[in-house]
mmCIF file of C-alpha atoms in Angstrom:
data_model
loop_
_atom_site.group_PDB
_atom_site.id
_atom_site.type_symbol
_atom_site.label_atom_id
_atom_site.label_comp_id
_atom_site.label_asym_id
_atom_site.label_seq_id
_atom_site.Cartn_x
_atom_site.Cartn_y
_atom_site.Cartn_z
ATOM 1 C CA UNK A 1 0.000 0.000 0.000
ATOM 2 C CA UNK A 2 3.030 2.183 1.320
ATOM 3 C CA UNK A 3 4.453 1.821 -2.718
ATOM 4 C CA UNK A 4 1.303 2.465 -4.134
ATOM 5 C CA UNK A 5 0.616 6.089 -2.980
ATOM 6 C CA UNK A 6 3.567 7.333 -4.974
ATOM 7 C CA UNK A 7 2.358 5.699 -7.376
ATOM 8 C CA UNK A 8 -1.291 7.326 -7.421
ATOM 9 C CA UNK A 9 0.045 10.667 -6.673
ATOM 10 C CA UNK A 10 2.404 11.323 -9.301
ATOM 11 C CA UNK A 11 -0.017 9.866 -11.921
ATOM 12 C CA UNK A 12 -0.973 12.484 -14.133
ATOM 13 C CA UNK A 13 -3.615 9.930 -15.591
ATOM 14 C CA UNK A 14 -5.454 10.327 -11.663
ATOM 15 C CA UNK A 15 -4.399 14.244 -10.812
ATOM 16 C CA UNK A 16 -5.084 15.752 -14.391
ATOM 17 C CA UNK A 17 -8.623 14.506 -14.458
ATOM 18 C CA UNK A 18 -9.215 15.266 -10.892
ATOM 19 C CA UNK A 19 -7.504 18.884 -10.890
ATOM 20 C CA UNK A 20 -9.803 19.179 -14.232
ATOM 21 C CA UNK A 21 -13.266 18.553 -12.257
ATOM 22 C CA UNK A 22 -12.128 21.163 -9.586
ATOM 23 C CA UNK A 23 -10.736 23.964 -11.639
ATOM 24 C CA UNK A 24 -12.975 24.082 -14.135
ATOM 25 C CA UNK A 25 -15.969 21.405 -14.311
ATOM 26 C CA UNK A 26 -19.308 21.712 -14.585
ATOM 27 C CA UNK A 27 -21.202 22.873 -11.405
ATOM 28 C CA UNK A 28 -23.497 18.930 -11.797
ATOM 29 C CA UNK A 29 -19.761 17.392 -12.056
ATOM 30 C CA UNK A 30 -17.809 19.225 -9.866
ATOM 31 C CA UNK A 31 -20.557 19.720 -6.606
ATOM 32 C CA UNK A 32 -20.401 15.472 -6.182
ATOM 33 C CA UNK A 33 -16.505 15.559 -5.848
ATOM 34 C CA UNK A 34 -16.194 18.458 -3.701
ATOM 35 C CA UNK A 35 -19.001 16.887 -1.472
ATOM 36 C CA UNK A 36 -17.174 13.345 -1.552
ATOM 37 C CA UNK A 37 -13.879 14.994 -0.997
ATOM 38 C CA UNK A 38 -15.415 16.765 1.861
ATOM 39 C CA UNK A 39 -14.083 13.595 4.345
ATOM 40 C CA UNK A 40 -10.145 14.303 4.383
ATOM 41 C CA UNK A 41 -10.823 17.909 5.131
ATOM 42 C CA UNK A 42 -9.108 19.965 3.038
ATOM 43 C CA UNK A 43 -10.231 23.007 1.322
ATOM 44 C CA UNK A 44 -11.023 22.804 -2.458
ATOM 45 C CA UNK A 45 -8.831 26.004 -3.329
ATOM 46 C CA UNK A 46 -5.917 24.259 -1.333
ATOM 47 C CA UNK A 47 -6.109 20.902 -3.076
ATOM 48 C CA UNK A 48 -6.463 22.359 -6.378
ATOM 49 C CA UNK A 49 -3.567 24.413 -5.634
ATOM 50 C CA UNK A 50 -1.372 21.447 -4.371
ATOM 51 C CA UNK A 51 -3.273 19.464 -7.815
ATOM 52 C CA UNK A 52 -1.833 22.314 -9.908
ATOM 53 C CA UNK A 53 1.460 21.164 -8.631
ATOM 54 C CA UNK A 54 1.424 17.562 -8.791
ATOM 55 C CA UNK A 55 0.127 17.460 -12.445
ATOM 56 C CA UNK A 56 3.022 18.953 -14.196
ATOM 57 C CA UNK A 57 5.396 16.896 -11.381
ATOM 58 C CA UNK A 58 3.571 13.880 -12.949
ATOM 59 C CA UNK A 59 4.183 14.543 -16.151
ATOM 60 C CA UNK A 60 8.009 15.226 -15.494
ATOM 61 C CA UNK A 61 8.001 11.641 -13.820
ATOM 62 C CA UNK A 62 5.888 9.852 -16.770
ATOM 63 C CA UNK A 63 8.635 11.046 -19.484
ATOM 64 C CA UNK A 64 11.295 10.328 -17.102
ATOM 65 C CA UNK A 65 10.086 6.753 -16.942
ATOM 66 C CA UNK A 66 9.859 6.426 -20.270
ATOM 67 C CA UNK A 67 13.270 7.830 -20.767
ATOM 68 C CA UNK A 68 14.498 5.465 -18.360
ATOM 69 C CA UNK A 69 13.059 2.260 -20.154
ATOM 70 C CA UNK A 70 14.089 3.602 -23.203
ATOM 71 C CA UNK A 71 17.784 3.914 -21.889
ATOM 72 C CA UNK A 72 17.636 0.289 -20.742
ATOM 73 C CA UNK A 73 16.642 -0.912 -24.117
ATOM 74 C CA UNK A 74 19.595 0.787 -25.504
ATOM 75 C CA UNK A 75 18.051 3.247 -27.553
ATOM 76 C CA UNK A 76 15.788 1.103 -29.213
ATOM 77 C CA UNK A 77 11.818 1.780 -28.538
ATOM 78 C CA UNK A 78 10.782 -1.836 -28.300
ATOM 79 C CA UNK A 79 12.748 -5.178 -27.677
ATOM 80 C CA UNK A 80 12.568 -8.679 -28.400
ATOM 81 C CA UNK A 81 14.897 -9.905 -25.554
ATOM 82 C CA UNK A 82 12.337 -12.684 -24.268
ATOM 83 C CA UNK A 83 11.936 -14.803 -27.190
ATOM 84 C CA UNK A 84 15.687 -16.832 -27.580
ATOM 85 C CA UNK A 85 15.497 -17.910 -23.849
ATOM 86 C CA UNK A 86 13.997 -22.047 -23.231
ATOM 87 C CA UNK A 87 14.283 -21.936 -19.305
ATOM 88 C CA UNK A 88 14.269 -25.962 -19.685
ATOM 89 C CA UNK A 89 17.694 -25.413 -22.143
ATOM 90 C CA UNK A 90 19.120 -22.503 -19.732
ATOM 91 C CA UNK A 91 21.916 -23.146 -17.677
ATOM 92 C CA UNK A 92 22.455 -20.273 -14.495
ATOM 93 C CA UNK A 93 25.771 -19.917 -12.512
ATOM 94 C CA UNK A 94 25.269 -18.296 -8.891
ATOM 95 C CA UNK A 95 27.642 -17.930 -6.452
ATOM 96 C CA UNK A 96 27.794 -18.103 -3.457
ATOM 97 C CA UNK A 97 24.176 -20.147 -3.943
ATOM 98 C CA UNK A 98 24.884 -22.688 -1.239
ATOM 99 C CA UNK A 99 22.266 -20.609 1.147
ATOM 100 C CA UNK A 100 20.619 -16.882 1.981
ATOM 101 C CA UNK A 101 20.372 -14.684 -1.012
ATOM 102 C CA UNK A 102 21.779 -17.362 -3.713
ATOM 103 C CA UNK A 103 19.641 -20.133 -2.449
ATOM 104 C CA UNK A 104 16.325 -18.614 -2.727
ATOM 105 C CA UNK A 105 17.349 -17.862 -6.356
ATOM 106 C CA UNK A 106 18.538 -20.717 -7.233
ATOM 107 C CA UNK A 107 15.576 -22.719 -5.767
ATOM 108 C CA UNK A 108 13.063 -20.391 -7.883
ATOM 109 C CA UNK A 109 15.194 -20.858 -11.174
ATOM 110 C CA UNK A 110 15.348 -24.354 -10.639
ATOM 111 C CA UNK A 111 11.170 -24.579 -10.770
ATOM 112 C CA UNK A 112 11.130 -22.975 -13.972
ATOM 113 C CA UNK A 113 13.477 -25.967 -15.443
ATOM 114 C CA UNK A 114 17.019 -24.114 -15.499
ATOM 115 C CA UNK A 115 19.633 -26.141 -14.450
ATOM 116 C CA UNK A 116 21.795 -24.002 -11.751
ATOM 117 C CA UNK A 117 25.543 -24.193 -11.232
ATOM 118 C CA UNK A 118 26.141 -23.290 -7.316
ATOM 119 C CA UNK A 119 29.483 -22.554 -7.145
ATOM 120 C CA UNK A 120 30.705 -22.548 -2.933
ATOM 121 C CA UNK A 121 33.166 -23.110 -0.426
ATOM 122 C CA UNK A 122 30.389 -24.953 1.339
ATOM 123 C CA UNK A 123 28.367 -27.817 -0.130
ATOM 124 C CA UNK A 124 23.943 -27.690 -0.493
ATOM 125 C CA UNK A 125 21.694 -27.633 1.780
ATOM 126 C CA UNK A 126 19.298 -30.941 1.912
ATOM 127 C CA UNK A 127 16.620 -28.899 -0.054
ATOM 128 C CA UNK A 128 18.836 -27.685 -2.553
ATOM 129 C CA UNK A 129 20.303 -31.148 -3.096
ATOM 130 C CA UNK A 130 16.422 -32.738 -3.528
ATOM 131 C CA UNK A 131 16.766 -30.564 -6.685
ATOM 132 C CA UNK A 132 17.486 -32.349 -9.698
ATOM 133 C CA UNK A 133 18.293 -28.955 -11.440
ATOM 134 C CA UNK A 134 20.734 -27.732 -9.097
ATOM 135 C CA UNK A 135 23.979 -29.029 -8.946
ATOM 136 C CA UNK A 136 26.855 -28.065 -6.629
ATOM 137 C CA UNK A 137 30.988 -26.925 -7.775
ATOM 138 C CA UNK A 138 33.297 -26.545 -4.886
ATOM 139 C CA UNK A 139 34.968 -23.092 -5.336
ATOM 140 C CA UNK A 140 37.233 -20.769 -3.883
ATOM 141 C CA UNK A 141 36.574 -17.550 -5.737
ATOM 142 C CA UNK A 142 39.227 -15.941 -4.380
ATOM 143 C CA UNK A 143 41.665 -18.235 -6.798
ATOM 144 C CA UNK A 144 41.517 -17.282 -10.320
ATOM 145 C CA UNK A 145 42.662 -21.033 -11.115
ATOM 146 C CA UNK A 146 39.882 -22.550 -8.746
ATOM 147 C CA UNK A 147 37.084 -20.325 -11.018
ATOM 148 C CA UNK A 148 38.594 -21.725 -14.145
ATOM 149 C CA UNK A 149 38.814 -24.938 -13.288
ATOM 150 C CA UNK A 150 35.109 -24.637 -11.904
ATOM 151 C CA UNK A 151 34.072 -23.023 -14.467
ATOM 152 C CA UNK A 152 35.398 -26.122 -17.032
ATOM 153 C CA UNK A 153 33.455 -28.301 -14.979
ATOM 154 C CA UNK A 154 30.165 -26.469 -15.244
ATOM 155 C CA UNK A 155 30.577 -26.147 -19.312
ATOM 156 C CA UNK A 156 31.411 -30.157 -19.193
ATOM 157 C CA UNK A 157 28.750 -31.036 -17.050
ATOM 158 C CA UNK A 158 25.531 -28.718 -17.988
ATOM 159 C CA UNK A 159 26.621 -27.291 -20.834
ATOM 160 C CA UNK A 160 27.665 -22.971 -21.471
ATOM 161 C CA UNK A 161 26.104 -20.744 -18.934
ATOM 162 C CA UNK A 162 23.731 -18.064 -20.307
ATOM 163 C CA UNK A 163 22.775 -16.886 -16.804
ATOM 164 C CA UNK A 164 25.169 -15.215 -14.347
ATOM 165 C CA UNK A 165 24.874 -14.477 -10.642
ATOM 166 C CA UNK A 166 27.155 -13.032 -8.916
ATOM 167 C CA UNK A 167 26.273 -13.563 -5.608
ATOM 168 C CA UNK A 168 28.745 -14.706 -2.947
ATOM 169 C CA UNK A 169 29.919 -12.410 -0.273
ATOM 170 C CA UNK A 170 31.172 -11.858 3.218
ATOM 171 C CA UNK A 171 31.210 -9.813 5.819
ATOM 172 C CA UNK A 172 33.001 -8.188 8.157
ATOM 173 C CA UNK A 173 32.172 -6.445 11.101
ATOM 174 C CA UNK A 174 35.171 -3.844 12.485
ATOM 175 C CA UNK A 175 35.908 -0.412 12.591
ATOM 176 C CA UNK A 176 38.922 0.575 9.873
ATOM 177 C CA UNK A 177 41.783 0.486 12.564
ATOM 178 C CA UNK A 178 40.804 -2.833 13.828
ATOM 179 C CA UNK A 179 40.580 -4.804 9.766
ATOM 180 C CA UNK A 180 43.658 -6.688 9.647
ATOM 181 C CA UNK A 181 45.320 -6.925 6.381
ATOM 182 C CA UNK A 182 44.137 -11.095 5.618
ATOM 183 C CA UNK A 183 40.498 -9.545 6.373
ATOM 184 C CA UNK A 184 40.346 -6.557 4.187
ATOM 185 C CA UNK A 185 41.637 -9.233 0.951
ATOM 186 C CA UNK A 186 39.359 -11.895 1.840
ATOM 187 C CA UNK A 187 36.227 -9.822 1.346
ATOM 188 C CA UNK A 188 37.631 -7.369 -1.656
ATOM 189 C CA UNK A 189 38.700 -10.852 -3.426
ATOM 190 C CA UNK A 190 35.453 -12.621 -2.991
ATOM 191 C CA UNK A 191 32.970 -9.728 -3.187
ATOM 192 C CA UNK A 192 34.521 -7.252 -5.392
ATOM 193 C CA UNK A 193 37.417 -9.206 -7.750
ATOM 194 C CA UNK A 194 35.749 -12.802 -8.203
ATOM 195 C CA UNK A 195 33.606 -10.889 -10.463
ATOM 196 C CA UNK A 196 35.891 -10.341 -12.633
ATOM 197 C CA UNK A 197 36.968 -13.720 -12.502
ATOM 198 C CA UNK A 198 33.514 -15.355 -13.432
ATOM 199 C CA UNK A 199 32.633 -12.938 -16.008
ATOM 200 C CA UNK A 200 35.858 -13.923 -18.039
ATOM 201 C CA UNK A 201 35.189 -17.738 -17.743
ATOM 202 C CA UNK A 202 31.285 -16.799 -18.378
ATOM 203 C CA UNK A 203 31.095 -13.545 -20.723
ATOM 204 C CA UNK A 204 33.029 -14.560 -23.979
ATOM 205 C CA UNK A 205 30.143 -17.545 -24.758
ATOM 206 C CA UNK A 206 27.500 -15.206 -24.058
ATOM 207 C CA UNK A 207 29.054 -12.682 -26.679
ATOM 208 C CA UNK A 208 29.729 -15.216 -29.093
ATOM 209 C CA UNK A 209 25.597 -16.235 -28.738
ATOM 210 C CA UNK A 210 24.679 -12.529 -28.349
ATOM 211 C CA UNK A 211 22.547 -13.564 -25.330
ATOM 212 C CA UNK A 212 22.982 -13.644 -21.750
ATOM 213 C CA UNK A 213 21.947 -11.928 -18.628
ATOM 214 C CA UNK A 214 24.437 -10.986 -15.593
ATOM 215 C CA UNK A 215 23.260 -10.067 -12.251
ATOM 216 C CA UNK A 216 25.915 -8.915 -9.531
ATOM 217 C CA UNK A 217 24.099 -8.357 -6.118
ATOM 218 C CA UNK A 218 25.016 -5.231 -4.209
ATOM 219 C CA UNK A 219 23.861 -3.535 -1.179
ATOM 220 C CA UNK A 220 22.004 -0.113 -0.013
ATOM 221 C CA UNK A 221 24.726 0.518 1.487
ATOM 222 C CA UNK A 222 26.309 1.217 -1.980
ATOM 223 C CA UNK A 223 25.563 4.765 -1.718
ATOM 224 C CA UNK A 224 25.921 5.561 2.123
ATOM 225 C CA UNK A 225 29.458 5.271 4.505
ATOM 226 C CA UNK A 226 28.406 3.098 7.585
ATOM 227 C CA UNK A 227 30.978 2.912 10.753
ATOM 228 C CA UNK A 228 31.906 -0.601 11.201
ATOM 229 C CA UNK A 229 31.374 -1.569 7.731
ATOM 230 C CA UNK A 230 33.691 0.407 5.814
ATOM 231 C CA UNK A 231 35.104 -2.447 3.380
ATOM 232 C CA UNK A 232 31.663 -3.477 2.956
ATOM 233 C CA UNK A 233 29.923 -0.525 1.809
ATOM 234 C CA UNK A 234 33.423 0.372 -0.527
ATOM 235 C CA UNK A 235 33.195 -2.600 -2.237
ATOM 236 C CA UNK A 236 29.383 -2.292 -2.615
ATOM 237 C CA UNK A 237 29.884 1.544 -4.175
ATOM 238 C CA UNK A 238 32.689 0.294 -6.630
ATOM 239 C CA UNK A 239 30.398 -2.669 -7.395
ATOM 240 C CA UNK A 240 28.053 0.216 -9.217
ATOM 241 C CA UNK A 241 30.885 1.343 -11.225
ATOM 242 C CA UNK A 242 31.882 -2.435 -12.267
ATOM 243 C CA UNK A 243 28.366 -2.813 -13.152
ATOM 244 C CA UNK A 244 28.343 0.811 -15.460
ATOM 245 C CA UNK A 245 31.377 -0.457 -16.855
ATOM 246 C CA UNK A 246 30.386 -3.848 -18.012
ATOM 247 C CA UNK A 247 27.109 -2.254 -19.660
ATOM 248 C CA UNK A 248 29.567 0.455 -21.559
ATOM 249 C CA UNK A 249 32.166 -2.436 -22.758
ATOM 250 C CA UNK A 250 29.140 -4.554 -23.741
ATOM 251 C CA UNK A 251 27.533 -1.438 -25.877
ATOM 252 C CA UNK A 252 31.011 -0.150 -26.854
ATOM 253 C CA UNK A 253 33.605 -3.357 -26.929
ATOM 254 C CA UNK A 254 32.218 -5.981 -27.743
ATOM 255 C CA UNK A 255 29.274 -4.323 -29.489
ATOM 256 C CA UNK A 256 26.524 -7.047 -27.846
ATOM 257 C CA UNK A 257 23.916 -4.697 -26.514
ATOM 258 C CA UNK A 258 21.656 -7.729 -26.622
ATOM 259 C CA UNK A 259 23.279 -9.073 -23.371
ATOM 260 C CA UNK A 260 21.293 -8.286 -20.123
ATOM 261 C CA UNK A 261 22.878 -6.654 -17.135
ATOM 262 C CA UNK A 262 20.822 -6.242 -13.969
ATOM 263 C CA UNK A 263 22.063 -5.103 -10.079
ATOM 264 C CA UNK A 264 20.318 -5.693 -6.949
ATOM 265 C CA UNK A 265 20.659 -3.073 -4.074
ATOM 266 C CA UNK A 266 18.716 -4.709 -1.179
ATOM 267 C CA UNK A 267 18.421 -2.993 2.571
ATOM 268 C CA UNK A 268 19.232 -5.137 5.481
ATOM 269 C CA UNK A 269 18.156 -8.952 4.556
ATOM 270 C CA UNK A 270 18.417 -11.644 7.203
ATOM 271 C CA UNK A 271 21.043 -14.270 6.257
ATOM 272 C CA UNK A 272 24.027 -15.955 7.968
ATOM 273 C CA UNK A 273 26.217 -12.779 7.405
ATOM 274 C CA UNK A 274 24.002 -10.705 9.308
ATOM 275 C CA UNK A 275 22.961 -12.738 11.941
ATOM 276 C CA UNK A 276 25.015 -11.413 14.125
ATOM 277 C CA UNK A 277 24.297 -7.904 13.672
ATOM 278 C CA UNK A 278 20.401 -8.385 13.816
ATOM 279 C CA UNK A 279 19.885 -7.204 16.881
ATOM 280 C CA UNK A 280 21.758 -3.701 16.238
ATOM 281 C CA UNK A 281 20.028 -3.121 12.872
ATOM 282 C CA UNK A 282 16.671 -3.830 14.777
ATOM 283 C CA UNK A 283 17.639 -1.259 17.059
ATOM 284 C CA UNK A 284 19.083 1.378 14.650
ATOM 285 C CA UNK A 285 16.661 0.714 11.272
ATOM 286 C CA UNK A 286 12.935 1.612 10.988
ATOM 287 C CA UNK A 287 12.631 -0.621 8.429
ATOM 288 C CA UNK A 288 12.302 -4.114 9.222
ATOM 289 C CA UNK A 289 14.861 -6.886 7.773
ATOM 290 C CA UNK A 290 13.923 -8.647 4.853
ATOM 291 C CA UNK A 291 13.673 -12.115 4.054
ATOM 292 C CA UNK A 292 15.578 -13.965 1.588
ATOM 293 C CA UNK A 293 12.865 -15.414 -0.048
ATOM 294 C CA UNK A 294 11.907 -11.606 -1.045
ATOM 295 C CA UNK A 295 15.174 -10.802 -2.633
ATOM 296 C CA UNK A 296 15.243 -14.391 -4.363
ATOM 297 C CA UNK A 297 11.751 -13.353 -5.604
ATOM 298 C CA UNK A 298 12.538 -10.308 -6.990
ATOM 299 C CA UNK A 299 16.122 -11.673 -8.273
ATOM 300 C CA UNK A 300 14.634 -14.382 -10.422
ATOM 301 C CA UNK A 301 11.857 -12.293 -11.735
ATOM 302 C CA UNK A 302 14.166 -9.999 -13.365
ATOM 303 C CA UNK A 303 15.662 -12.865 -15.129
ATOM 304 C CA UNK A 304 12.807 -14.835 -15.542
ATOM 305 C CA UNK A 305 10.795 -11.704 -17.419
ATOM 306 C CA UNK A 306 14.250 -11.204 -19.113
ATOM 307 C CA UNK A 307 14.513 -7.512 -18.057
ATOM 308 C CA UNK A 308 17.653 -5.292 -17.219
ATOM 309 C CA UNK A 309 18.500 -2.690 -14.728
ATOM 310 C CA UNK A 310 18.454 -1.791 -11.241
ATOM 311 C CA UNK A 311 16.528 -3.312 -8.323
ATOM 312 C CA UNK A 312 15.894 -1.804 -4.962
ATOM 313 C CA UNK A 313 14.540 -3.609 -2.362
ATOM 314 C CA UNK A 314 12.160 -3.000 -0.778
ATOM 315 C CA UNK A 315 10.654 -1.297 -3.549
ATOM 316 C CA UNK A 316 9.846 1.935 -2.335
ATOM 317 C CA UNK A 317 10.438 5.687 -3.000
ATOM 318 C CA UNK A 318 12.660 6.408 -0.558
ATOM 319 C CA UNK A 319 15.201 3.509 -1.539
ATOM 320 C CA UNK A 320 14.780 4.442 -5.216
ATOM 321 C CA UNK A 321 15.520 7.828 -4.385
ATOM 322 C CA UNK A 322 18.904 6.369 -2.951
ATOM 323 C CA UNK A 323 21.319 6.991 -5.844
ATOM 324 C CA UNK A 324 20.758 10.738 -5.380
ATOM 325 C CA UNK A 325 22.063 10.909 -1.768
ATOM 326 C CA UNK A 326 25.495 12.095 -2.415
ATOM 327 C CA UNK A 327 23.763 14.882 -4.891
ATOM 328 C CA UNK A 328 22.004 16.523 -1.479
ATOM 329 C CA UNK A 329 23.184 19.224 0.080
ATOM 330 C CA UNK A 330 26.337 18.092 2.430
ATOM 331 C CA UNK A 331 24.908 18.821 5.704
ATOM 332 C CA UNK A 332 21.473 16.768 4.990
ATOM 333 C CA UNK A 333 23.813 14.093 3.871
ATOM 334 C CA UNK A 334 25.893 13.901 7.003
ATOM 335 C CA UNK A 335 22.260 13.730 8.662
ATOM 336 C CA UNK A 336 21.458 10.622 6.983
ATOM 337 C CA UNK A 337 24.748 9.265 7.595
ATOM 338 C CA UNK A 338 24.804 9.530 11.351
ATOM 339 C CA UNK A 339 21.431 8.272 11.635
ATOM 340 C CA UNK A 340 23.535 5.180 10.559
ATOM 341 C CA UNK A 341 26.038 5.575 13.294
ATOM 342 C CA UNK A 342 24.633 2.969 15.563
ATOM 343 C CA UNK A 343 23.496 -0.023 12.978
ATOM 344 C CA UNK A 344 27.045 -1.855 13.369
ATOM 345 C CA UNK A 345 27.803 -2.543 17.491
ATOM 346 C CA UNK A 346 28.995 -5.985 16.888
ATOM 347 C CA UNK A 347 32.695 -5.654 16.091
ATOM 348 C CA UNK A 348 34.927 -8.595 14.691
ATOM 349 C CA UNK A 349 33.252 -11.307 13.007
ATOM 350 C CA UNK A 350 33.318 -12.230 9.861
ATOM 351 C CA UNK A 351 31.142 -14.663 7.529
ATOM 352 C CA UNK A 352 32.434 -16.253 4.221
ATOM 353 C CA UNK A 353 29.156 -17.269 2.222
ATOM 354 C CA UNK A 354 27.799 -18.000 5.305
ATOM 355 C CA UNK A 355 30.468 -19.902 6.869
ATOM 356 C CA UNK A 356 31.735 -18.314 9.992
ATOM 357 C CA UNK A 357 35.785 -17.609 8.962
ATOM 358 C CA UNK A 358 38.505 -17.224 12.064
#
């Protein structure tokens, strides 16, 4: 309901009309509104005023949209991207799938018939190994030679990946003096550089077939400093520019615009590398933590409906609006950033795709 307001209120197709009947309908039209809109107890001349302004503000936002879609097509008015991909002939590589985030996607790929590479350092769950389309690759993404050799294995066994996830991450909670040196590479190599490492094994067949889709999952905190999460939220801002980059090499390189690029930006989600910060972010958020099964929803629906872009979850304006943050005004940015100041207590643990790392 919360998502749908926004929604109503910049609609030009529900304030024109309305502003319309006030301003300037006919006395039989207009006394019935005014007399229905006599419950929320504002005066006409005030909500026609405030109409006069949220008209034009919906039109603004209606071309922007279609700007924006238009952008994401590449230019091109309409596309065609759904009708090469046979979800029963699709193979999907997602790392870091062995539980949270990656399982839920992988478990909602595998019901559409797409077999799903999970490549780990820890093995499936019982669910995900009752799947007959999921199938697991030991990895350590944080060895280029471990990827390739994975990555071998996954072409031998299921055939070339069309479908990318790049999933896998840890965490690690600590202020910047306390990160020692075998912490800060651990979660730049698997969070940040593996990608570069599975989109080298993955990307040149996709080019060659001029299809694919890659998904890289961020975080919120992409676009805000947090104390006690500093590597985190760095590697989650330059995961943005990766993702820019790959769409501008794809457009401009290797001139295969037809290749899908999506990245996911959810708020606080409850998996094994939060767990034990819950408590803190309960504390310090007002929104509540989200399930995986939400993200994995929303992560397998892009690919599913074989769309590209951003996702923020939850969907609302406020966490759309986030990419503009660093264009506010400095001293309403520090605002929001101190409102952070308490979300990370917990100091020294750290969580490698779920598995608890000493």
């Amino acid at each position: 309901m919360a998502s749908l307001i926004p929604k109503v209120v910049l609609s030009p197709f529900v304030t024109g009309p309305l502003l319309a009947v006030l301003a300037f309908g006919p006395p039989e039209v207009r006394g019935p509104l005014v007399e229905k809109l006599g419950s929320i107890k504002v005066p006409v001349d005030i909500l026609v005023t405030v109409l006069k302004f949220l008209v034009p503000l919906g039109v603004v936002s209606l071309i922007n949209n279609v700007l924006n879609g238009w952008a994401l097509r590449n230019w091109k008015w309409s596309s065609d991207s759904t009708k090469d991909w046979v979800w029963g002939q699709e193979v999907a590589v997602i790392t870091g799938g062995s539980n949270g985030i990656g399982a839920a996607t992988a478990e909602r790929l595998a019901l559409r018939g797409v077999k799903v590479a999970v490549l780990d350092v820890m093995d499936l769950s019982a669910e995900l190994k009752a799947s007959p389309n999921i199938k697991y690759f030991n990895c350590d993404l944080r060895n280029r030679e471990a990827v390739a050799k994975a990555a071998t294995e996954v072409r031998s066994t299921l055939g070339s990946p069309s479908i990318l996830v790049n999933n896998a991450g840890i965490g690690n909670a600590g202020d910047i003096l306390n990160l020692t040196p075998g912490a800060l590479h651990a979660i730049f190599d698997i969070n940040l550089i593996a990608q570069w490492y599975t989109i080298q094994e993955f990307l040149p067949d996709m080019i060659k077939k001029k299809k694919g889709h890659i998904m890289s999952v961020s975080s919120m905190s992409a676009f805000t400093g947090i104390a006690g999460i500093s590597d985190y939220c760095s590697i989650k801002a330059a995961l943005t520019a990766f993702y820019e980059s790959l769409n501008q090499e794809l457009k401009h390189r290797y001139h295969c615009p037809e290749i899908l690029t999506s990245i996911v930006y959810p708020l606080w989600t409850s998996t094994r590398l939060t767990e034990q910060l819950e408590e803190d972010i309960k504390k310090a958020s007002k929104t509540p933590i989200m399930k995986v099964g939400t993200v994995g929803d929303a992560m397998s629906k892009q690919i599913l409906e074989c769309k590209r872009g951003r996702i923020f979850l939850p969907n609302l304006f406020w966490t759309r609006a986030a990419p503009g943050l660093r264009g506010l005004p400095l001293w309403l940015q520090e605002l929001i950033r101190d409102d952070t100041a308490k979300m990370v207590v917990q100091q020294g643990t750290s969580y490698e795709m779920g598995m608890e790392k000493q």
